[in-house]
PDB file of C-alpha atoms in Angstrom:
ATOM      1  CA  MET A   1      65.467  70.575 165.679  1.00 51.00           C
ATOM      2  CA  THR A   2      65.849  74.320 168.104  1.00 50.00           C
ATOM      3  CA  GLN A   3      68.459  75.491 170.241  1.00 50.00           C
ATOM      4  CA  SER A   4      67.630  78.183 173.100  1.00 45.00           C
ATOM      5  CA  HIS A   5      69.547  81.503 173.515  1.00 44.00           C
ATOM      6  CA  SER A   6      69.474  83.855 175.623  1.00 47.00           C
ATOM      7  CA  GLN A   7      65.583  83.123 175.145  1.00 67.00           C
ATOM      8  CA  VAL A   8      65.445  82.856 171.680  1.00 86.00           C
ATOM      9  CA  GLU A   9      64.678  79.861 170.241  1.00 90.00           C
ATOM     10  CA  LEU A  10      65.749  79.170 166.272  1.00 97.00           C
ATOM     11  CA  ASP A  11      65.180  76.748 164.300  1.00 97.00           C
ATOM     12  CA  ILE A  12      68.366  75.335 163.224  1.00 98.00           C
ATOM     13  CA  HIS A  13      68.306  72.021 160.397  1.00 98.00           C
ATOM     14  CA  PRO A  14      72.089  71.063 160.614  1.00 98.00           C
ATOM     15  CA  VAL A  15      72.953  69.920 156.796  1.00 98.00           C
ATOM     16  CA  ALA A  16      76.057  67.685 157.512  1.00 98.00           C
ATOM     17  CA  GLY A  17      77.305  65.678 160.846  1.00 97.00           C
ATOM     18  CA  ARG A  18      79.807  67.714 161.338  1.00 98.00           C
ATOM     19  CA  ILE A  19      79.271  71.716 160.007  1.00 98.00           C
ATOM     20  CA  GLY A  20      76.560  73.582 158.297  1.00 98.00           C
ATOM     21  CA  ALA A  21      72.968  74.175 159.643  1.00 98.00           C
ATOM     22  CA  GLU A  22      69.846  75.710 157.578  1.00 98.00           C
ATOM     23  CA  VAL A  23      68.166  78.317 160.242  1.00 98.00           C
ATOM     24  CA  ARG A  24      64.944  78.654 159.410  1.00 98.00           C
ATOM     25  CA  GLY A  25      62.289  81.903 160.191  1.00 97.00           C
ATOM     26  CA  VAL A  26      64.686  84.374 160.584  1.00 97.00           C
ATOM     27  CA  GLN A  27      64.203  87.517 157.927  1.00 97.00           C
ATOM     28  CA  LEU A  28      68.078  89.066 158.621  1.00 98.00           C
ATOM     29  CA  GLY A  29      68.798  92.599 158.809  1.00 97.00           C
ATOM     30  CA  ALA A  30      70.703  95.230 161.228  1.00 96.00           C
ATOM     31  CA  ASP A  31      67.454  95.000 163.652  1.00 96.00           C
ATOM     32  CA  LEU A  32      67.852  91.718 165.030  1.00 96.00           C
ATOM     33  CA  SER A  33      67.177  91.797 168.502  1.00 96.00           C
ATOM     34  CA  PRO A  34      69.841  91.387 170.964  1.00 96.00           C
ATOM     35  CA  ALA A  35      69.032  87.758 172.061  1.00 96.00           C
ATOM     36  CA  THR A  36      68.059  86.610 168.454  1.00 97.00           C
ATOM     37  CA  PHE A  37      71.823  88.131 167.001  1.00 97.00           C
ATOM     38  CA  ASP A  38      73.510  85.919 169.927  1.00 97.00           C
ATOM     39  CA  ALA A  39      71.608  82.765 169.697  1.00 97.00           C
ATOM     40  CA  ILE A  40      72.583  83.599 165.834  1.00 98.00           C
ATOM     41  CA  ARG A  41      75.950  83.927 167.403  1.00 97.00           C
ATOM     42  CA  ALA A  42      76.500  81.251 168.922  1.00 97.00           C
ATOM     43  CA  ALA A  43      75.364  79.009 166.418  1.00 98.00           C
ATOM     44  CA  LEU A  44      77.463  79.750 164.305  1.00 98.00           C
ATOM     45  CA  LEU A  45      80.575  78.699 166.304  1.00 98.00           C
ATOM     46  CA  ARG A  46      78.839  75.615 166.328  1.00 98.00           C
ATOM     47  CA  HIS A  47      78.218  74.662 163.400  1.00 98.00           C
ATOM     48  CA  LYS A  48      80.717  76.917 161.384  1.00 98.00           C
ATOM     49  CA  VAL A  49      78.385  77.661 158.736  1.00 98.00           C
ATOM     50  CA  LEU A  50      75.082  78.841 158.746  1.00 98.00           C
ATOM     51  CA  PHE A  51      72.373  79.242 155.987  1.00 98.00           C
ATOM     52  CA  PHE A  52      69.540  81.063 155.827  1.00 98.00           C
ATOM     53  CA  ARG A  53      66.878  80.819 152.387  1.00 98.00           C
ATOM     54  CA  LYS A  54      64.725  83.771 151.083  1.00 96.00           C
ATOM     55  CA  GLN A  55      66.561  86.778 152.566  1.00 98.00           C
ATOM     56  CA  ASP A  56      65.258  89.055 149.881  1.00 96.00           C
ATOM     57  CA  GLN A  57      64.695  91.712 151.977  1.00 97.00           C
ATOM     58  CA  LEU A  58      68.464  92.665 151.761  1.00 97.00           C
ATOM     59  CA  ASP A  59      70.114  94.791 149.449  1.00 96.00           C
ATOM     60  CA  ASP A  60      73.609  95.640 149.283  1.00 95.00           C
ATOM     61  CA  ALA A  61      73.097  98.536 152.061  1.00 96.00           C
ATOM     62  CA  ALA A  62      71.246  96.128 154.364  1.00 96.00           C
ATOM     63  CA  GLN A  63      74.149  93.211 153.744  1.00 97.00           C
ATOM     64  CA  GLU A  64      76.487  95.344 155.166  1.00 96.00           C
ATOM     65  CA  ALA A  65      74.391  96.888 157.876  1.00 96.00           C
ATOM     66  CA  PHE A  66      73.636  93.022 158.791  1.00 97.00           C
ATOM     67  CA  GLY A  67      77.298  92.229 158.735  1.00 97.00           C
ATOM     68  CA  LYS A  68      78.176  95.443 160.881  1.00 97.00           C
ATOM     69  CA  ARG A  69      76.258  93.102 163.747  1.00 97.00           C
ATOM     70  CA  PHE A  70      79.517  90.797 163.663  1.00 97.00           C
ATOM     71  CA  GLY A  71      81.699  93.522 164.248  1.00 97.00           C
ATOM     72  CA  PRO A  72      83.922  96.101 161.698  1.00 95.00           C
ATOM     73  CA  PRO A  73      83.521  94.870 158.308  1.00 94.00           C
ATOM     74  CA  VAL A  74      86.915  95.310 156.241  1.00 92.00           C
ATOM     75  CA  ALA A  75      86.996  96.171 152.724  1.00 87.00           C
ATOM     76  CA  HIS A  76      89.531  93.287 150.895  1.00 84.00           C
ATOM     77  CA  PRO A  77      92.747  94.247 150.605  1.00 81.00           C
ATOM     78  CA  THR A  78      93.529  94.779 147.462  1.00 75.00           C
ATOM     79  CA  VAL A  79      89.887  94.044 145.292  1.00 75.00           C
ATOM     80  CA  PRO A  80      87.907  97.530 144.969  1.00 76.00           C
ATOM     81  CA  VAL A  81      84.458  97.502 146.410  1.00 77.00           C
ATOM     82  CA  ARG A  82      81.880  97.058 144.420  1.00 87.00           C
ATOM     83  CA  ASP A  83      80.302 100.716 143.551  1.00 84.00           C
ATOM     84  CA  GLY A  84      78.454 102.551 145.908  1.00 86.00           C
ATOM     85  CA  THR A  85      79.214 100.542 149.418  1.00 86.00           C
ATOM     86  CA  GLN A  86      81.919 100.920 151.434  1.00 89.00           C
ATOM     87  CA  PHE A  87      82.850  97.365 152.014  1.00 90.00           C
ATOM     88  CA  LEU A  88      81.269  95.352 149.412  1.00 93.00           C
ATOM     89  CA  LEU A  89      83.303  92.410 147.384  1.00 91.00           C
ATOM     90  CA  GLU A  90      81.167  91.047 144.212  1.00 91.00           C
ATOM     91  CA  LEU A  91      82.536  87.977 142.834  1.00 89.00           C
ATOM     92  CA  ASP A  92      81.518  87.374 139.358  1.00 89.00           C
ATOM     93  CA  SER A  93      81.639  84.934 137.315  1.00 86.00           C
ATOM     94  CA  GLU A  94      81.814  87.040 133.879  1.00 81.00           C
ATOM     95  CA  HIS A  95      84.660  89.140 135.822  1.00 72.00           C
ATOM     96  CA  GLY A  96      87.088  85.966 136.898  1.00 63.00           C
ATOM     97  CA  GLY A  97      85.265  85.938 140.410  1.00 62.00           C
ATOM     98  CA  ARG A  98      85.662  82.132 140.803  1.00 71.00           C
ATOM     99  CA  ALA A  99      87.094  80.431 143.924  1.00 70.00           C
ATOM    100  CA  ASN A 100      87.662  76.857 142.590  1.00 80.00           C
ATOM    101  CA  SER A 101      89.690  76.116 145.091  1.00 89.00           C
ATOM    102  CA  TRP A 102      90.049  75.166 149.248  1.00 95.00           C
ATOM    103  CA  HIS A 103      90.917  78.299 150.658  1.00 94.00           C
ATOM    104  CA  THR A 104      90.188  80.617 153.662  1.00 96.00           C
ATOM    105  CA  ASP A 105      89.340  84.003 153.109  1.00 93.00           C
ATOM    106  CA  VAL A 106      92.494  86.465 152.873  1.00 92.00           C
ATOM    107  CA  THR A 107      94.724  84.731 154.900  1.00 95.00           C
ATOM    108  CA  PHE A 108      97.858  86.635 153.224  1.00 93.00           C
ATOM    109  CA  ASP A 109      96.716  89.161 155.729  1.00 94.00           C
ATOM    110  CA  LEU A 110      98.179  89.445 159.393  1.00 95.00           C
ATOM    111  CA  ALA A 111      94.596  89.932 160.952  1.00 95.00           C
ATOM    112  CA  TYR A 112      92.146  88.330 158.570  1.00 95.00           C
ATOM    113  CA  PRO A 113      88.555  88.544 158.884  1.00 96.00           C
ATOM    114  CA  GLN A 114      86.999  86.461 161.124  1.00 97.00           C
ATOM    115  CA  VAL A 115      83.564  86.328 159.503  1.00 98.00           C
ATOM    116  CA  SER A 116      82.317  85.832 156.262  1.00 97.00           C
ATOM    117  CA  VAL A 117      78.692  86.804 154.968  1.00 98.00           C
ATOM    118  CA  LEU A 118      78.247  85.863 151.607  1.00 97.00           C
ATOM    119  CA  ARG A 119      74.774  86.344 149.448  1.00 98.00           C
ATOM    120  CA  ALA A 120      73.635  84.786 146.045  1.00 97.00           C
ATOM    121  CA  VAL A 121      72.571  87.062 143.451  1.00 97.00           C
ATOM    122  CA  LYS A 122      72.224  85.141 140.851  1.00 96.00           C
ATOM    123  CA  VAL A 123      72.848  81.667 140.432  1.00 96.00           C
ATOM    124  CA  PRO A 124      73.055  78.831 137.486  1.00 95.00           C
ATOM    125  CA  ALA A 125      70.081  76.919 136.864  1.00 96.00           C
ATOM    126  CA  ALA A 126      72.089  73.789 137.526  1.00 96.00           C
ATOM    127  CA  GLY A 127      76.129  73.861 139.552  1.00 96.00           C
ATOM    128  CA  GLY A 128      78.075  76.420 141.418  1.00 95.00           C
ATOM    129  CA  ASP A 129      77.581  74.971 144.445  1.00 97.00           C
ATOM    130  CA  THR A 130      80.148  75.993 147.348  1.00 97.00           C
ATOM    131  CA  VAL A 131      81.335  73.119 149.627  1.00 98.00           C
ATOM    132  CA  TRP A 132      82.557  73.885 153.484  1.00 98.00           C
ATOM    133  CA  ALA A 133      85.048  72.167 155.764  1.00 98.00           C
ATOM    134  CA  ASN A 134      85.813  72.203 159.727  1.00 98.00           C
ATOM    135  CA  THR A 135      88.970  72.832 160.029  1.00 98.00           C
ATOM    136  CA  ALA A 136      88.502  72.084 163.967  1.00 98.00           C
ATOM    137  CA  ALA A 137      87.503  68.705 163.139  1.00 98.00           C
ATOM    138  CA  ALA A 138      90.138  68.015 160.485  1.00 98.00           C
ATOM    139  CA  TYR A 139      92.600  69.190 163.471  1.00 98.00           C
ATOM    140  CA  GLU A 140      90.697  66.816 165.584  1.00 98.00           C
ATOM    141  CA  ASP A 141      91.271  64.020 163.123  1.00 96.00           C
ATOM    142  CA  LEU A 142      94.894  63.936 162.630  1.00 98.00           C
ATOM    143  CA  PRO A 143      96.874  61.342 164.660  1.00 97.00           C
ATOM    144  CA  GLN A 144      98.542  62.485 168.160  1.00 98.00           C
ATOM    145  CA  PRO A 145     102.422  62.319 165.986  1.00 98.00           C
ATOM    146  CA  LEU A 146     100.506  64.203 163.189  1.00 98.00           C
ATOM    147  CA  ARG A 147      98.790  66.646 165.622  1.00 98.00           C
ATOM    148  CA  ASP A 148     102.427  67.554 167.903  1.00 98.00           C
ATOM    149  CA  LEU A 149     103.926  68.217 164.454  1.00 98.00           C
ATOM    150  CA  ALA A 150     101.226  70.449 163.091  1.00 98.00           C
ATOM    151  CA  ASP A 151     101.368  71.988 166.329  1.00 98.00           C
ATOM    152  CA  LYS A 152     105.220  73.699 165.653  1.00 98.00           C
ATOM    153  CA  LEU A 153     104.521  74.116 162.024  1.00 98.00           C
ATOM    154  CA  TRP A 154     104.179  78.147 159.900  1.00 98.00           C
ATOM    155  CA  ALA A 155     103.748  78.550 156.818  1.00 98.00           C
ATOM    156  CA  LEU A 156     103.877  81.818 154.535  1.00 97.00           C
ATOM    157  CA  HIS A 157     100.526  82.348 152.722  1.00 96.00           C
ATOM    158  CA  THR A 158     100.663  85.382 149.920  1.00 93.00           C
ATOM    159  CA  ASN A 159      98.316  86.993 147.025  1.00 85.00           C
ATOM    160  CA  ASP A 160     101.081  86.311 144.743  1.00 82.00           C
ATOM    161  CA  TYR A 161     100.208  82.262 144.670  1.00 64.00           C
ATOM    162  CA  ASP A 162     100.730  80.047 142.044  1.00 48.00           C
ATOM    163  CA  TYR A 163      97.176  80.369 140.301  1.00 43.00           C
ATOM    164  CA  ALA A 164      98.085  77.999 137.009  1.00 40.00           C
ATOM    165  CA  ALA A 165      99.354  74.917 140.092  1.00 43.00           C
ATOM    166  CA  SER A 166      96.017  75.349 142.236  1.00 46.00           C
ATOM    167  CA  ARG A 167      93.335  75.670 139.200  1.00 46.00           C
ATOM    168  CA  PRO A 168      92.959  76.219 136.158  1.00 49.00           C
ATOM    169  CA  LEU A 169      92.231  79.776 134.839  1.00 48.00           C
ATOM    170  CA  PRO A 170      90.014  81.239 132.457  1.00 51.00           C
ATOM    171  CA  ASP A 171      91.367  81.676 129.041  1.00 54.00           C
ATOM    172  CA  ASN A 172      89.624  85.671 129.393  1.00 57.00           C
ATOM    173  CA  GLU A 173      90.849  89.069 130.054  1.00 59.00           C
ATOM    174  CA  GLY A 174      88.371  89.668 132.356  1.00 54.00           C
ATOM    175  CA  ALA A 175      89.798  86.707 134.666  1.00 55.00           C
ATOM    176  CA  ARG A 176      93.934  88.185 133.931  1.00 60.00           C
ATOM    177  CA  ARG A 177      92.538  91.355 134.910  1.00 60.00           C
ATOM    178  CA  TYR A 178      91.504  90.464 137.984  1.00 53.00           C
ATOM    179  CA  ARG A 179      94.410  88.372 139.228  1.00 60.00           C
ATOM    180  CA  GLU A 180      96.214  91.770 138.212  1.00 64.00           C
ATOM    181  CA  ILE A 181      93.972  93.804 140.464  1.00 65.00           C
ATOM    182  CA  PHE A 182      94.082  90.981 143.311  1.00 58.00           C
ATOM    183  CA  THR A 183      97.816  90.857 143.419  1.00 62.00           C
ATOM    184  CA  SER A 184      98.112  94.750 142.598  1.00 68.00           C
ATOM    185  CA  THR A 185     100.027  94.898 146.316  1.00 80.00           C
ATOM    186  CA  VAL A 186     101.756  91.259 147.168  1.00 85.00           C
ATOM    187  CA  TYR A 187     100.846  90.403 150.882  1.00 88.00           C
ATOM    188  CA  GLU A 188     103.197  87.643 153.121  1.00 94.00           C
ATOM    189  CA  THR A 189     102.476  86.702 156.714  1.00 96.00           C
ATOM    190  CA  GLU A 190     104.011  83.989 158.590  1.00 98.00           C
ATOM    191  CA  HIS A 191     100.624  81.752 160.354  1.00 98.00           C
ATOM    192  CA  PRO A 192     100.815  79.201 162.508  1.00 98.00           C
ATOM    193  CA  VAL A 193     100.206  76.202 160.379  1.00 98.00           C
ATOM    194  CA  VAL A 194      97.598  75.631 164.063  1.00 98.00           C
ATOM    195  CA  ARG A 195      95.653  78.271 165.472  1.00 98.00           C
ATOM    196  CA  VAL A 196      93.655  78.596 168.854  1.00 98.00           C
ATOM    197  CA  HIS A 197      90.251  79.647 168.498  1.00 98.00           C
ATOM    198  CA  PRO A 198      89.796  83.495 170.131  1.00 98.00           C
ATOM    199  CA  GLU A 199      86.135  82.338 171.464  1.00 98.00           C
ATOM    200  CA  THR A 200      85.546  78.420 171.358  1.00 98.00           C
ATOM    201  CA  GLY A 201      89.262  77.523 172.263  1.00 98.00           C
ATOM    202  CA  GLU A 202      89.496  75.044 169.632  1.00 98.00           C
ATOM    203  CA  ARG A 203      92.602  74.211 167.232  1.00 98.00           C
ATOM    204  CA  THR A 204      91.715  74.883 164.022  1.00 98.00           C
ATOM    205  CA  LEU A 205      94.098  74.001 160.484  1.00 98.00           C
ATOM    206  CA  VAL A 206      95.164  77.306 158.990  1.00 98.00           C
ATOM    207  CA  LEU A 207      95.859  76.459 155.451  1.00 97.00           C
ATOM    208  CA  GLY A 208      93.910  76.659 152.082  1.00 96.00           C
ATOM    209  CA  HIS A 209      95.638  77.598 148.693  1.00 93.00           C
ATOM    210  CA  PHE A 210      97.494  80.894 149.932  1.00 93.00           C
ATOM    211  CA  VAL A 211     100.144  78.552 151.536  1.00 96.00           C
ATOM    212  CA  LYS A 212     102.995  79.224 149.616  1.00 94.00           C
ATOM    213  CA  LYS A 213     105.527  77.094 151.825  1.00 96.00           C
ATOM    214  CA  LEU A 214     106.324  76.119 155.405  1.00 98.00           C
ATOM    215  CA  VAL A 215     108.572  78.166 157.282  1.00 98.00           C
ATOM    216  CA  GLY A 216     112.216  76.008 157.541  1.00 97.00           C
ATOM    217  CA  TYR A 217     111.565  73.729 155.622  1.00 97.00           C
ATOM    218  CA  ALA A 218     112.314  72.009 151.708  1.00 97.00           C
ATOM    219  CA  SER A 219     109.648  73.028 148.828  1.00 94.00           C
ATOM    220  CA  VAL A 220     109.256  69.522 148.242  1.00 97.00           C
ATOM    221  CA  ASP A 221     108.759  68.746 151.662  1.00 97.00           C
ATOM    222  CA  SER A 222     106.644  71.493 152.327  1.00 97.00           C
ATOM    223  CA  ALA A 223     104.777  70.041 149.381  1.00 96.00           C
ATOM    224  CA  HIS A 224     104.486  66.622 150.813  1.00 97.00           C
ATOM    225  CA  LEU A 225     103.756  67.868 154.649  1.00 98.00           C
ATOM    226  CA  VAL A 226     101.192  70.607 153.167  1.00 97.00           C
ATOM    227  CA  ALA A 227      99.141  68.284 150.826  1.00 97.00           C
ATOM    228  CA  LEU A 228      98.954  65.721 153.693  1.00 98.00           C
ATOM    229  CA  LEU A 229      97.722  67.959 156.437  1.00 98.00           C
ATOM    230  CA  GLN A 230      95.341  69.455 153.808  1.00 97.00           C
ATOM    231  CA  GLY A 231      94.098  65.883 153.421  1.00 97.00           C
ATOM    232  CA  HIS A 232      92.221  66.199 156.322  1.00 97.00           C
ATOM    233  CA  VAL A 233      91.239  69.195 155.784  1.00 98.00           C
ATOM    234  CA  HIS A 234      88.688  68.311 152.978  1.00 96.00           C
ATOM    235  CA  ARG A 235      87.858  64.678 153.903  1.00 97.00           C
ATOM    236  CA  LEU A 236      83.889  64.446 152.496  1.00 97.00           C
ATOM    237  CA  GLU A 237      83.620  63.887 156.383  1.00 98.00           C
ATOM    238  CA  ASN A 238      84.645  67.356 157.283  1.00 98.00           C
ATOM    239  CA  THR A 239      82.348  68.840 155.028  1.00 98.00           C
ATOM    240  CA  VAL A 240      78.454  70.476 153.990  1.00 98.00           C
ATOM    241  CA  ARG A 241      77.500  71.267 150.680  1.00 98.00           C
ATOM    242  CA  TRP A 242      75.027  74.570 149.807  1.00 98.00           C
ATOM    243  CA  ARG A 243      72.803  74.015 146.487  1.00 98.00           C
ATOM    244  CA  TRP A 244      72.340  77.847 145.944  1.00 98.00           C
ATOM    245  CA  GLN A 245      69.484  79.584 145.011  1.00 97.00           C
ATOM    246  CA  ALA A 246      69.133  82.984 144.597  1.00 97.00           C
ATOM    247  CA  GLY A 247      68.124  84.957 147.849  1.00 97.00           C
ATOM    248  CA  ASP A 248      69.943  82.602 150.438  1.00 98.00           C
ATOM    249  CA  VAL A 249      72.597  84.282 152.681  1.00 98.00           C
ATOM    250  CA  ALA A 250      75.821  81.827 154.192  1.00 98.00           C
ATOM    251  CA  ILE A 251      77.710  83.135 157.169  1.00 98.00           C
ATOM    252  CA  TRP A 252      81.215  81.318 158.141  1.00 98.00           C
ATOM    253  CA  ASP A 253      83.668  81.157 160.986  1.00 98.00           C
ATOM    254  CA  ASN A 254      86.242  82.238 158.881  1.00 98.00           C
ATOM    255  CA  ARG A 255      88.666  80.932 161.359  1.00 98.00           C
ATOM    256  CA  ALA A 256      87.532  77.511 161.265  1.00 98.00           C
ATOM    257  CA  THR A 257      86.205  76.776 158.393  1.00 98.00           C
ATOM    258  CA  GLN A 258      87.850  76.333 154.374  1.00 98.00           C
ATOM    259  CA  HIS A 259      85.459  77.045 151.410  1.00 97.00           C
ATOM    260  CA  TYR A 260      85.851  75.756 147.601  1.00 96.00           C
ATOM    261  CA  ALA A 261      83.309  77.266 145.268  1.00 94.00           C
ATOM    262  CA  ILE A 262      82.446  74.796 142.474  1.00 95.00           C
ATOM    263  CA  ASN A 263      83.105  76.012 138.786  1.00 93.00           C
ATOM    264  CA  ASP A 264      80.696  73.466 136.734  1.00 93.00           C
ATOM    265  CA  TYR A 265      78.280  75.562 135.449  1.00 90.00           C
ATOM    266  CA  GLY A 266      80.210  76.922 132.218  1.00 91.00           C
ATOM    267  CA  ASP A 267      79.066  80.162 130.658  1.00 91.00           C
ATOM    268  CA  ALA A 268      76.390  80.301 133.118  1.00 94.00           C
ATOM    269  CA  HIS A 269      76.289  83.752 134.550  1.00 95.00           C
ATOM    270  CA  ARG A 270      76.665  83.436 138.874  1.00 95.00           C
ATOM    271  CA  VAL A 271      77.103  86.574 140.985  1.00 95.00           C
ATOM    272  CA  MET A 272      77.778  86.569 145.158  1.00 95.00           C
ATOM    273  CA  ARG A 273      78.401  89.520 147.178  1.00 95.00           C
ATOM    274  CA  ARG A 274      80.469  88.862 150.197  1.00 95.00           C
ATOM    275  CA  VAL A 275      80.736  91.045 153.132  1.00 96.00           C
ATOM    276  CA  THR A 276      83.467  89.887 155.623  1.00 96.00           C
ATOM    277  CA  ILE A 277      84.158  91.064 159.391  1.00 97.00           C
ATOM    278  CA  ALA A 278      87.272  92.021 160.824  1.00 95.00           C
ATOM    279  CA  GLY A 279      89.538  89.203 162.378  1.00 96.00           C
ATOM    280  CA  ASP A 280      92.552  88.892 165.182  1.00 96.00           C
ATOM    281  CA  VAL A 281      95.383  88.478 164.802  1.00 97.00           C
ATOM    282  CA  PRO A 282      95.565  84.345 165.475  1.00 98.00           C
ATOM    283  CA  VAL A 283      97.672  82.745 168.289  1.00 98.00           C
ATOM    284  CA  SER A 284     100.012  79.459 167.946  1.00 98.00           C
ATOM    285  CA  VAL A 285      99.535  76.467 170.532  1.00 98.00           C
ATOM    286  CA  GLY A 286     102.620  78.199 172.132  1.00 97.00           C
ATOM    287  CA  GLY A 287     101.031  81.303 172.324  1.00 98.00           C
ATOM    288  CA  GLN A 288     102.893  83.748 169.494  1.00 98.00           C
ATOM    289  CA  PRO A 289     101.304  85.691 166.951  1.00 98.00           C
ATOM    290  CA  SER A 290     101.817  85.623 163.515  1.00 98.00           C
ATOM    291  CA  ARG A 291     103.789  88.268 161.704  1.00 97.00           C
ATOM    292  CA  ALA A 292     103.364  90.077 159.062  1.00 95.00           C
ATOM    293  CA  ILE A 293     106.310  89.930 156.095  1.00 94.00           C
ATOM    294  CA  LYS A 294     104.939  92.455 153.481  1.00 88.00           C
ATOM    295  CA  PRO A 295     104.206  95.245 153.239  1.00 84.00           C
ATOM    296  CA  ALA A 296     106.701  95.748 155.498  1.00 68.00           C
ATOM    297  CA  PRO A 297     104.637  96.327 159.125  1.00 58.00           C
ATOM    298  CA  ALA A 298     104.145  99.041 160.758  1.00 54.00           C
ATOM    299  CA  ARG A 299     105.543 100.271 163.971  1.00 47.00           C
ATOM    300  CA  LYS A 300     104.410 103.395 166.538  1.00 42.00           C
ATOM    301  CA  ASP A 301     106.621 104.935 168.620  1.00 37.00           C
ATOM    302  CA  ALA A 302     105.442 106.103 172.514  1.00 39.00           C
ATOM    303  CA  GLU A 303     103.555 108.757 170.506  1.00 45.00           C
ATOM    304  CA  GLY A 304     101.557 106.906 168.320  1.00 45.00           C
ATOM    305  CA  ASN A 305     103.738 107.996 164.968  1.00 48.00           C
ATOM    306  CA  VAL A 306     104.356 105.315 162.717  1.00 43.00           C
ATOM    307  CA  ALA A 307     108.056 103.910 162.389  1.00 39.00           C
ATOM    308  CA  LYS A 308     109.644 103.677 158.985  1.00 40.00           C
ATOM    309  CA  ASP A 309     110.384  99.847 159.117  1.00 37.00           C
ATOM    310  CA  ALA A 310     109.862  97.052 161.504  1.00 34.00           C
ATOM    311  CA  ALA A 311     110.233  94.153 159.490  1.00 35.00           C
ATOM    312  CA  ASN A 312     113.834  93.173 160.970  1.00 36.00           C
ATOM    313  CA  GLU A 313     112.087  93.207 164.058  1.00 36.00           C
ATOM    314  CA  ARG A 314     110.204  90.230 164.167  1.00 34.00           C
ATOM    315  CA  LYS A 315     111.366  87.424 165.904  1.00 34.00           C
ATOM    316  CA  ALA A 316     112.209  84.119 164.918  1.00 35.00           C
ATOM    317  CA  ALA A 317     109.300  81.179 165.517  1.00 34.00           C
TER     318      ALA A 317
END
């Protein structure tokens, strides 16, 4: 099918019914025309994740330059960037880069990324697919009483979550070192379980493996509620699965999706490189913004100087 936007037609082929589309005939780069880029942006908001085959013209620098078309790129808060790049995160299966549990990127940060751009550098002969889930469709699927409850819930997200509980840990030094780096600075942030998308107005669920617990609930009750809501996110009807080829690029709206990198390829080597674009602070259905807990949020005075500690000044939900 084709989709017209600003007099540009993209060759768009939906991959699944509720999420995901392949865009053909476009070579990604910083020099895309404004009309073509606007059409890609509109398609991204509609389909949540876009796939582009045969993007071999992109190297690290070109991927970063293209990412800037979506907004200011941001480095990962704790993991160092790839050597020779400004913002690029390398996910190497031989060094702990196996994200095989459901998550939205970096939700332990206050203004987590709005968009992620992932490029396949080396892929296994079989296995290593990635699955995405539509968190707006998941919210719409909830029975009305459960929606009403979810609208009021807040969750504490952290990068120092229980890895062993969420996924099996590979028994190698690279994976252990990766976790040490990942948690070198502990982040904790309270997000609404339901945020309002700043561009589409959709309500989306903010969950995934960085959730430590629901605010104001006992651990057992929290775990049951999170599991219930999370189960709606990754219902197969809300997902799309992509079989990678080297040179592929996937772009997803990180405010309306979760994803899962399937770890089914044993000792085969898988290398992906990701650029993330600065996001906005989520806002609840009731209009309340998310709250940073750790590190203590900086506060500036009227002259623009950073005050020492505003951790105790956050308001209750």
